[in-house]
Amino acid sequence: NVCGFSEWSSVSMPFQPVHDVPAKLAAPYLTKAKRHSLTVTWTSSADFGVVAGGRIKGYRVRYSNDMEALRNATPSAMAANDKRASQRAEDRVDIAPGVTMVDTGTDTGIIQQPPITVDGLLAGERYFFQVYAISA
């Protein structure tokens, strides 16, 4: 340009990329049953790398022998019971009496990929499982 360049424009209002939560997953299903353990798997989130800004960091799994305990252990119910409940996905636990989070043996409790084997179960007992995805 023969005359030079203009000055920079005024600073814009703040913008933020879309960061959607992952889609709800289908129910986990059984892949192997032994006397004191169950191996369950699930279909990975369809959001894996598809949603704008959305990669899946991993999954959390919980189980109970009481289906209603799982249905009632929602984030809002947990927050009502514990005012300190965190809204961060990494801190989300959603436990209640009769509900157990799967212990991954890691600090985060995050399962990278399915399946997961849960040991130490009672032979002959029925168990129900749930899973949710955590976005990166």
CSV table of N, CA and C in Angstrom, one decimal:
chain,number,residue,atom,x,y,z
A,1,ASN,N,0.8,-1.2,0.0
A,1,ASN,CA,0.0,0.0,0.0
A,1,ASN,C,0.9,1.2,0.0
A,2,VAL,N,0.6,2.1,-0.9
A,2,VAL,CA,1.5,3.3,-1.1
A,2,VAL,C,1.3,4.3,0.1
A,3,CYS,N,0.1,4.4,0.7
A,3,CYS,CA,-0.1,5.4,1.7
A,3,CYS,C,0.1,4.8,3.1
A,4,GLY,N,0.3,3.5,3.3
A,4,GLY,CA,0.5,2.9,4.6
A,4,GLY,C,-0.7,2.1,5.1
A,5,PHE,N,-0.8,1.9,6.4
A,5,PHE,CA,-1.9,1.1,7.0
A,5,PHE,C,-2.7,1.9,8.0
A,6,SER,N,-3.9,1.5,8.2
A,6,SER,CA,-4.7,2.2,9.2
A,6,SER,C,-4.3,1.7,10.6
A,7,GLU,N,-4.8,2.3,11.6
A,7,GLU,CA,-4.5,1.9,13.0
A,7,GLU,C,-5.5,0.7,13.2
A,8,TRP,N,-5.2,-0.1,14.3
A,8,TRP,CA,-6.0,-1.2,14.7
A,8,TRP,C,-7.4,-0.7,15.0
A,9,SER,N,-8.4,-1.5,14.9
A,9,SER,CA,-9.8,-1.1,15.3
A,9,SER,C,-9.9,-1.1,16.8
A,10,SER,N,-11.0,-0.7,17.3
A,10,SER,CA,-11.3,-0.8,18.7
A,10,SER,C,-11.4,-2.2,19.1
A,11,VAL,N,-11.2,-2.5,20.3
A,11,VAL,CA,-11.2,-3.9,20.8
A,11,VAL,C,-12.7,-4.4,20.8
A,12,SER,N,-12.9,-5.6,20.4
A,12,SER,CA,-14.3,-6.1,20.3
A,12,SER,C,-14.8,-6.5,21.7
A,13,MET,N,-16.1,-6.8,21.8
A,13,MET,CA,-16.7,-7.4,23.0
A,13,MET,C,-16.0,-8.8,23.1
A,14,PRO,N,-16.1,-9.5,24.2
A,14,PRO,CA,-15.5,-10.8,24.3
A,14,PRO,C,-16.3,-11.9,23.5
A,15,PHE,N,-15.6,-12.8,22.9
A,15,PHE,CA,-16.2,-13.9,22.2
A,15,PHE,C,-15.8,-15.2,22.9
A,16,GLN,N,-16.6,-16.2,22.8
A,16,GLN,CA,-16.2,-17.5,23.4
A,16,GLN,C,-16.6,-18.6,22.5
A,17,PRO,N,-15.7,-19.6,22.2
A,17,PRO,CA,-16.1,-20.7,21.3
A,17,PRO,C,-17.2,-21.5,22.0
A,18,VAL,N,-18.0,-22.2,21.3
A,18,VAL,CA,-19.0,-23.0,21.8
A,18,VAL,C,-18.4,-24.2,22.5
A,19,HIS,N,-18.8,-24.5,23.7
A,19,HIS,CA,-18.3,-25.6,24.5
A,19,HIS,C,-19.5,-26.4,25.0
A,20,ASP,N,-20.0,-27.3,24.3
A,20,ASP,CA,-21.2,-28.1,24.6
A,20,ASP,C,-20.8,-29.3,25.5
A,21,VAL,N,-21.7,-29.7,26.3
A,21,VAL,CA,-21.5,-30.9,27.1
A,21,VAL,C,-21.7,-32.1,26.2
A,22,PRO,N,-21.0,-33.2,26.4
A,22,PRO,CA,-21.2,-34.3,25.5
A,22,PRO,C,-22.6,-34.8,25.6
A,23,ALA,N,-23.0,-35.5,24.5
A,23,ALA,CA,-24.4,-36.1,24.4
A,23,ALA,C,-24.5,-37.2,25.5
A,24,LYS,N,-25.8,-37.4,25.9
A,24,LYS,CA,-26.1,-38.5,26.9
A,24,LYS,C,-25.8,-39.8,26.2
A,25,LEU,N,-25.1,-40.7,26.9
A,25,LEU,CA,-24.7,-42.0,26.3
A,25,LEU,C,-25.9,-43.0,26.5
A,26,ALA,N,-25.8,-44.0,25.7
A,26,ALA,CA,-26.8,-45.1,25.8
A,26,ALA,C,-26.3,-45.9,27.0
A,27,ALA,N,-27.2,-46.7,27.6
A,27,ALA,CA,-27.0,-47.5,28.8
A,27,ALA,C,-25.8,-48.4,28.5
A,28,PRO,N,-25.0,-48.6,29.5
A,28,PRO,CA,-23.9,-49.7,29.4
A,28,PRO,C,-24.5,-51.0,29.3
A,29,TYR,N,-23.7,-52.0,28.7
A,29,TYR,CA,-24.2,-53.3,28.6
A,29,TYR,C,-23.1,-54.3,29.0
A,30,LEU,N,-23.5,-55.5,29.4
A,30,LEU,CA,-22.7,-56.5,29.9
A,30,LEU,C,-21.9,-57.2,28.8
A,31,THR,N,-20.6,-57.4,29.0
A,31,THR,CA,-19.8,-58.2,28.0
A,31,THR,C,-19.2,-59.4,28.6
A,32,LYS,N,-19.1,-59.5,30.0
A,32,LYS,CA,-18.6,-60.7,30.6
A,32,LYS,C,-19.0,-60.7,32.1
A,33,ALA,N,-19.5,-61.9,32.5
A,33,ALA,CA,-19.8,-62.1,33.9
A,33,ALA,C,-19.1,-63.2,34.5
A,34,LYS,N,-18.4,-63.0,35.6
A,34,LYS,CA,-17.8,-64.0,36.4
A,34,LYS,C,-18.4,-64.1,37.8
A,35,ARG,N,-17.9,-65.0,38.6
A,35,ARG,CA,-18.5,-65.2,39.9
A,35,ARG,C,-18.6,-63.9,40.8
A,36,HIS,N,-17.5,-63.1,40.8
A,36,HIS,CA,-17.5,-61.9,41.6
A,36,HIS,C,-17.1,-60.6,40.8
A,37,SER,N,-17.3,-60.7,39.5
A,37,SER,CA,-17.0,-59.5,38.7
A,37,SER,C,-17.8,-59.4,37.5
A,38,LEU,N,-18.0,-58.2,37.0
A,38,LEU,CA,-18.8,-58.0,35.8
A,38,LEU,C,-17.9,-57.0,34.9
A,39,THR,N,-17.9,-57.3,33.6
A,39,THR,CA,-17.3,-56.4,32.7
A,39,THR,C,-18.4,-55.8,31.9
A,40,VAL,N,-18.4,-54.4,31.9
A,40,VAL,CA,-19.4,-53.7,31.2
A,40,VAL,C,-18.7,-52.8,30.2
A,41,THR,N,-19.4,-52.5,29.1
A,41,THR,CA,-18.9,-51.6,28.1
A,41,THR,C,-20.0,-50.6,27.7
A,42,TRP,N,-19.7,-49.7,26.9
A,42,TRP,CA,-20.7,-48.7,26.4
A,42,TRP,C,-20.2,-48.2,25.0
A,43,THR,N,-21.1,-47.7,24.3
A,43,THR,CA,-20.7,-47.1,23.0
A,43,THR,C,-20.1,-45.7,23.3
A,44,SER,N,-18.9,-45.4,22.8
A,44,SER,CA,-18.3,-44.1,23.1
A,44,SER,C,-19.2,-43.0,22.5
A,45,SER,N,-19.0,-41.9,23.1
A,45,SER,CA,-19.9,-40.7,22.8
A,45,SER,C,-19.7,-40.4,21.3
A,46,ALA,N,-20.8,-40.1,20.6
A,46,ALA,CA,-20.8,-39.7,19.2
A,46,ALA,C,-20.1,-38.3,19.1
A,47,ASP,N,-20.0,-37.6,20.2
A,47,ASP,CA,-19.4,-36.3,20.2
A,47,ASP,C,-17.9,-36.3,20.2
A,48,PHE,N,-17.3,-37.5,20.2
A,48,PHE,CA,-15.8,-37.6,20.3
A,48,PHE,C,-15.2,-36.9,19.1
A,49,GLY,N,-14.7,-35.7,19.4
A,49,GLY,CA,-14.0,-34.9,18.3
A,49,GLY,C,-15.0,-34.3,17.3
A,50,VAL,N,-16.3,-34.3,17.5
A,50,VAL,CA,-17.2,-33.8,16.5
A,50,VAL,C,-17.8,-32.5,16.9
A,51,VAL,N,-18.2,-32.3,18.2
A,51,VAL,CA,-18.8,-31.1,18.6
A,51,VAL,C,-17.7,-30.0,18.6
A,52,ALA,N,-18.1,-28.8,18.2
A,52,ALA,CA,-17.1,-27.7,18.2
A,52,ALA,C,-16.5,-27.6,19.6
A,53,GLY,N,-15.2,-27.7,19.6
A,53,GLY,CA,-14.4,-27.6,20.9
A,53,GLY,C,-14.6,-28.8,21.8
A,54,GLY,N,-15.2,-29.9,21.3
A,54,GLY,CA,-15.5,-31.0,22.2
A,54,GLY,C,-14.8,-32.3,21.9
A,55,ARG,N,-13.8,-32.5,22.7
A,55,ARG,CA,-13.1,-33.8,22.7
A,55,ARG,C,-13.6,-34.4,24.0
A,56,ILE,N,-13.6,-35.7,24.0
A,56,ILE,CA,-13.9,-36.5,25.2
A,56,ILE,C,-12.7,-36.8,26.0
A,57,LYS,N,-12.7,-36.4,27.3
A,57,LYS,CA,-11.5,-36.6,28.2
A,57,LYS,C,-11.6,-38.0,28.7
A,58,GLY,N,-12.8,-38.5,28.9
A,58,GLY,CA,-12.9,-39.9,29.4
A,58,GLY,C,-14.3,-40.1,29.9
A,59,TYR,N,-14.5,-41.1,30.8
A,59,TYR,CA,-15.8,-41.5,31.3
A,59,TYR,C,-15.8,-41.8,32.7
A,60,ARG,N,-16.9,-41.7,33.4
A,60,ARG,CA,-17.1,-42.2,34.8
A,60,ARG,C,-18.2,-43.2,34.8
A,61,VAL,N,-18.1,-44.2,35.6
A,61,VAL,CA,-19.1,-45.2,35.7
A,61,VAL,C,-19.5,-45.4,37.2
A,62,ARG,N,-20.7,-45.6,37.4
A,62,ARG,CA,-21.2,-45.9,38.8
A,62,ARG,C,-22.2,-47.1,38.7
A,63,TYR,N,-22.4,-47.7,39.8
A,63,TYR,CA,-23.3,-48.9,39.8
A,63,TYR,C,-24.0,-49.0,41.2
A,64,SER,N,-25.1,-49.8,41.2
A,64,SER,CA,-25.8,-50.0,42.4
A,64,SER,C,-26.7,-51.3,42.1
A,65,ASN,N,-27.1,-51.9,43.2
A,65,ASN,CA,-28.1,-53.0,43.1
A,65,ASN,C,-29.5,-52.5,43.2
A,66,ASP,N,-29.6,-51.1,43.3
A,66,ASP,CA,-30.9,-50.5,43.4
A,66,ASP,C,-31.0,-49.5,42.3
A,67,MET,N,-31.9,-49.8,41.3
A,67,MET,CA,-32.1,-48.9,40.1
A,67,MET,C,-32.5,-47.5,40.5
A,68,GLU,N,-33.4,-47.4,41.5
A,68,GLU,CA,-34.0,-46.1,41.9
A,68,GLU,C,-32.9,-45.3,42.6
A,69,ALA,N,-31.9,-45.9,43.3
A,69,ALA,CA,-30.8,-45.1,43.8
A,69,ALA,C,-30.0,-44.4,42.7
A,70,LEU,N,-29.8,-45.1,41.6
A,70,LEU,CA,-29.1,-44.5,40.5
A,70,LEU,C,-30.0,-43.4,39.9
A,71,ARG,N,-31.2,-43.6,39.7
A,71,ARG,CA,-32.1,-42.6,39.1
A,71,ARG,C,-32.2,-41.4,39.9
A,72,ASN,N,-32.1,-41.5,41.3
A,72,ASN,CA,-32.3,-40.4,42.2
A,72,ASN,C,-31.0,-39.7,42.5
A,73,ALA,N,-29.9,-40.2,42.1
A,73,ALA,CA,-28.6,-39.6,42.4
A,73,ALA,C,-28.1,-38.8,41.2
A,74,THR,N,-28.8,-37.6,41.1
A,74,THR,CA,-28.5,-36.7,40.0
A,74,THR,C,-27.7,-35.6,40.5
A,75,PRO,N,-27.0,-34.8,39.6
A,75,PRO,CA,-26.2,-33.7,40.1
A,75,PRO,C,-27.1,-32.7,41.0
A,76,SER,N,-28.3,-32.4,40.5
A,76,SER,CA,-29.1,-31.4,41.3
A,76,SER,C,-29.5,-32.0,42.7
A,77,ALA,N,-29.8,-33.3,42.7
A,77,ALA,CA,-30.1,-33.9,44.0
A,77,ALA,C,-28.9,-33.9,44.9
A,78,MET,N,-27.7,-34.1,44.4
A,78,MET,CA,-26.5,-34.1,45.2
A,78,MET,C,-26.2,-32.7,45.7
A,79,ALA,N,-26.4,-31.7,44.8
A,79,ALA,CA,-26.1,-30.3,45.2
A,79,ALA,C,-27.1,-29.9,46.3
A,80,ALA,N,-28.3,-30.4,46.3
A,80,ALA,CA,-29.3,-30.1,47.3
A,80,ALA,C,-28.8,-30.7,48.7
A,81,ASN,N,-28.2,-31.8,48.6
A,81,ASN,CA,-27.7,-32.5,49.8
A,81,ASN,C,-26.4,-32.0,50.3
A,82,ASP,N,-25.6,-31.4,49.4
A,82,ASP,CA,-24.3,-30.9,49.8
A,82,ASP,C,-24.0,-29.6,49.1
A,83,LYS,N,-24.1,-28.5,49.8
A,83,LYS,CA,-24.0,-27.1,49.3
A,83,LYS,C,-22.6,-26.9,48.7
A,84,ARG,N,-21.7,-27.7,49.1
A,84,ARG,CA,-20.3,-27.6,48.6
A,84,ARG,C,-20.1,-28.3,47.2
A,85,ALA,N,-21.2,-28.9,46.7
A,85,ALA,CA,-21.0,-29.7,45.5
A,85,ALA,C,-20.5,-28.9,44.4
A,86,SER,N,-19.5,-29.4,43.7
A,86,SER,CA,-18.8,-28.7,42.6
A,86,SER,C,-19.6,-28.8,41.3
A,87,GLN,N,-19.5,-27.8,40.5
A,87,GLN,CA,-20.2,-27.8,39.2
A,87,GLN,C,-19.2,-28.3,38.1
A,88,ARG,N,-17.9,-28.5,38.5
A,88,ARG,CA,-16.9,-28.9,37.5
A,88,ARG,C,-17.1,-30.4,37.2
A,89,ALA,N,-17.0,-30.8,35.9
A,89,ALA,CA,-17.2,-32.2,35.6
A,89,ALA,C,-16.1,-33.1,36.2
A,90,GLU,N,-14.9,-32.5,36.4
A,90,GLU,CA,-13.9,-33.4,37.0
A,90,GLU,C,-14.2,-33.7,38.5
A,91,ASP,N,-15.0,-32.8,39.1
A,91,ASP,CA,-15.3,-33.0,40.5
A,91,ASP,C,-16.6,-33.7,40.7
A,92,ARG,N,-17.4,-33.9,39.7
A,92,ARG,CA,-18.7,-34.4,39.8
A,92,ARG,C,-18.6,-35.9,40.3
A,93,VAL,N,-19.4,-36.2,41.3
A,93,VAL,CA,-19.4,-37.6,41.8
A,93,VAL,C,-20.7,-38.2,41.7
A,94,ASP,N,-21.8,-37.5,42.1
A,94,ASP,CA,-23.2,-38.1,42.0
A,94,ASP,C,-23.3,-39.4,42.7
A,95,ILE,N,-22.9,-39.4,44.0
A,95,ILE,CA,-23.1,-40.6,44.8
A,95,ILE,C,-24.2,-40.4,45.8
A,96,ALA,N,-24.7,-41.5,46.2
A,96,ALA,CA,-25.8,-41.5,47.2
A,96,ALA,C,-25.8,-42.8,47.9
A,97,PRO,N,-26.5,-42.9,49.0
A,97,PRO,CA,-26.6,-44.3,49.6
A,97,PRO,C,-26.9,-45.4,48.6
A,98,GLY,N,-26.1,-46.4,48.6
A,98,GLY,CA,-26.3,-47.5,47.7
A,98,GLY,C,-25.7,-47.4,46.3
A,99,VAL,N,-25.1,-46.2,46.0
A,99,VAL,CA,-24.5,-46.0,44.7
A,99,VAL,C,-23.0,-46.0,44.9
A,100,THR,N,-22.2,-46.7,44.0
A,100,THR,CA,-20.8,-46.8,44.1
A,100,THR,C,-20.2,-46.3,42.8
A,101,MET,N,-19.2,-45.4,42.9
A,101,MET,CA,-18.4,-45.0,41.7
A,101,MET,C,-17.4,-46.1,41.5
A,102,VAL,N,-17.1,-46.4,40.2
A,102,VAL,CA,-16.1,-47.4,39.9
A,102,VAL,C,-14.8,-46.8,40.2
A,103,ASP,N,-14.0,-47.5,40.9
A,103,ASP,CA,-12.6,-47.1,41.3
A,103,ASP,C,-11.7,-47.5,40.2
A,104,THR,N,-11.1,-46.5,39.6
A,104,THR,CA,-10.2,-46.7,38.4
A,104,THR,C,-8.7,-46.9,38.9
A,105,GLY,N,-8.5,-46.6,40.2
A,105,GLY,CA,-7.1,-46.7,40.6
A,105,GLY,C,-6.3,-45.5,40.3
A,106,THR,N,-7.0,-44.4,39.7
A,106,THR,CA,-6.3,-43.2,39.4
A,106,THR,C,-6.8,-42.1,40.2
A,107,ASP,N,-6.0,-41.0,40.2
A,107,ASP,CA,-6.4,-39.8,41.0
A,107,ASP,C,-7.7,-39.2,40.5
A,108,THR,N,-7.9,-39.2,39.2
A,108,THR,CA,-9.1,-38.6,38.6
A,108,THR,C,-10.3,-39.4,38.6
A,109,GLY,N,-10.2,-40.7,38.6
A,109,GLY,CA,-11.3,-41.6,38.5
A,109,GLY,C,-11.9,-41.7,37.1
A,110,ILE,N,-11.2,-41.2,36.1
A,110,ILE,CA,-11.6,-41.2,34.8
A,110,ILE,C,-11.2,-42.4,34.0
A,111,ILE,N,-12.1,-43.0,33.3
A,111,ILE,CA,-11.9,-44.2,32.5
A,111,ILE,C,-11.6,-43.6,31.1
A,112,GLN,N,-10.5,-44.0,30.5
A,112,GLN,CA,-10.2,-43.5,29.2
A,112,GLN,C,-11.1,-44.1,28.1
A,113,GLN,N,-11.2,-45.4,28.1
A,113,GLN,CA,-12.0,-46.1,27.0
A,113,GLN,C,-12.7,-47.3,27.7
A,114,PRO,N,-13.9,-47.7,27.1
A,114,PRO,CA,-14.5,-48.9,27.6
A,114,PRO,C,-13.7,-50.1,27.1
A,115,PRO,N,-13.9,-51.2,27.7
A,115,PRO,CA,-14.8,-51.6,28.8
A,115,PRO,C,-14.1,-51.4,30.2
A,116,ILE,N,-14.9,-51.7,31.2
A,116,ILE,CA,-14.3,-51.6,32.6
A,116,ILE,C,-14.8,-52.9,33.3
A,117,THR,N,-13.9,-53.5,34.1
A,117,THR,CA,-14.3,-54.7,34.9
A,117,THR,C,-14.4,-54.2,36.4
A,118,VAL,N,-15.5,-54.6,37.0
A,118,VAL,CA,-15.7,-54.3,38.4
A,118,VAL,C,-15.6,-55.6,39.2
A,119,ASP,N,-14.7,-55.6,40.1
A,119,ASP,CA,-14.5,-56.8,40.9
A,119,ASP,C,-15.1,-56.6,42.3
A,120,GLY,N,-15.1,-57.7,43.1
A,120,GLY,CA,-15.6,-57.6,44.4
A,120,GLY,C,-17.1,-57.6,44.6
A,121,LEU,N,-17.8,-58.0,43.6
A,121,LEU,CA,-19.3,-58.1,43.6
A,121,LEU,C,-19.8,-59.4,44.3
A,122,LEU,N,-21.0,-59.3,44.7
A,122,LEU,CA,-21.6,-60.5,45.3
A,122,LEU,C,-22.2,-61.4,44.3
A,123,ALA,N,-21.8,-62.7,44.3
A,123,ALA,CA,-22.4,-63.7,43.3
A,123,ALA,C,-23.9,-63.7,43.5
A,124,GLY,N,-24.6,-63.7,42.3
A,124,GLY,CA,-26.0,-63.9,42.3
A,124,GLY,C,-26.8,-62.5,42.5
A,125,GLU,N,-26.1,-61.5,42.9
A,125,GLU,CA,-26.7,-60.1,43.1
A,125,GLU,C,-26.9,-59.5,41.7
A,126,ARG,N,-28.0,-58.7,41.6
A,126,ARG,CA,-28.2,-57.9,40.3
A,126,ARG,C,-27.6,-56.5,40.5
A,127,TYR,N,-26.9,-56.0,39.5
A,127,TYR,CA,-26.3,-54.7,39.5
A,127,TYR,C,-26.7,-53.9,38.3
A,128,PHE,N,-26.9,-52.6,38.5
A,128,PHE,CA,-27.3,-51.7,37.4
A,128,PHE,C,-26.1,-50.7,37.3
A,129,PHE,N,-25.8,-50.3,36.0
A,129,PHE,CA,-24.7,-49.4,35.8
A,129,PHE,C,-25.1,-48.2,35.0
A,130,GLN,N,-24.4,-47.1,35.2
A,130,GLN,CA,-24.6,-45.9,34.4
A,130,GLN,C,-23.2,-45.3,34.1
A,131,VAL,N,-23.1,-44.6,33.0
A,131,VAL,CA,-21.9,-44.0,32.5
A,131,VAL,C,-22.2,-42.6,32.0
A,132,TYR,N,-21.2,-41.7,32.2
A,132,TYR,CA,-21.3,-40.3,31.6
A,132,TYR,C,-19.9,-40.0,31.0
A,133,ALA,N,-20.0,-39.1,30.0
A,133,ALA,CA,-18.8,-38.6,29.3
A,133,ALA,C,-18.3,-37.3,29.9
A,134,ILE,N,-17.0,-37.1,29.9
A,134,ILE,CA,-16.4,-35.8,30.4
A,134,ILE,C,-15.7,-35.2,29.2
A,135,SER,N,-16.1,-33.9,28.9
A,135,SER,CA,-15.5,-33.3,27.8
A,135,SER,C,-14.1,-32.7,28.2
A,136,ALA,N,-13.2,-32.6,27.3
A,136,ALA,CA,-11.9,-32.1,27.6
A,136,ALA,C,-11.9,-30.6,27.7
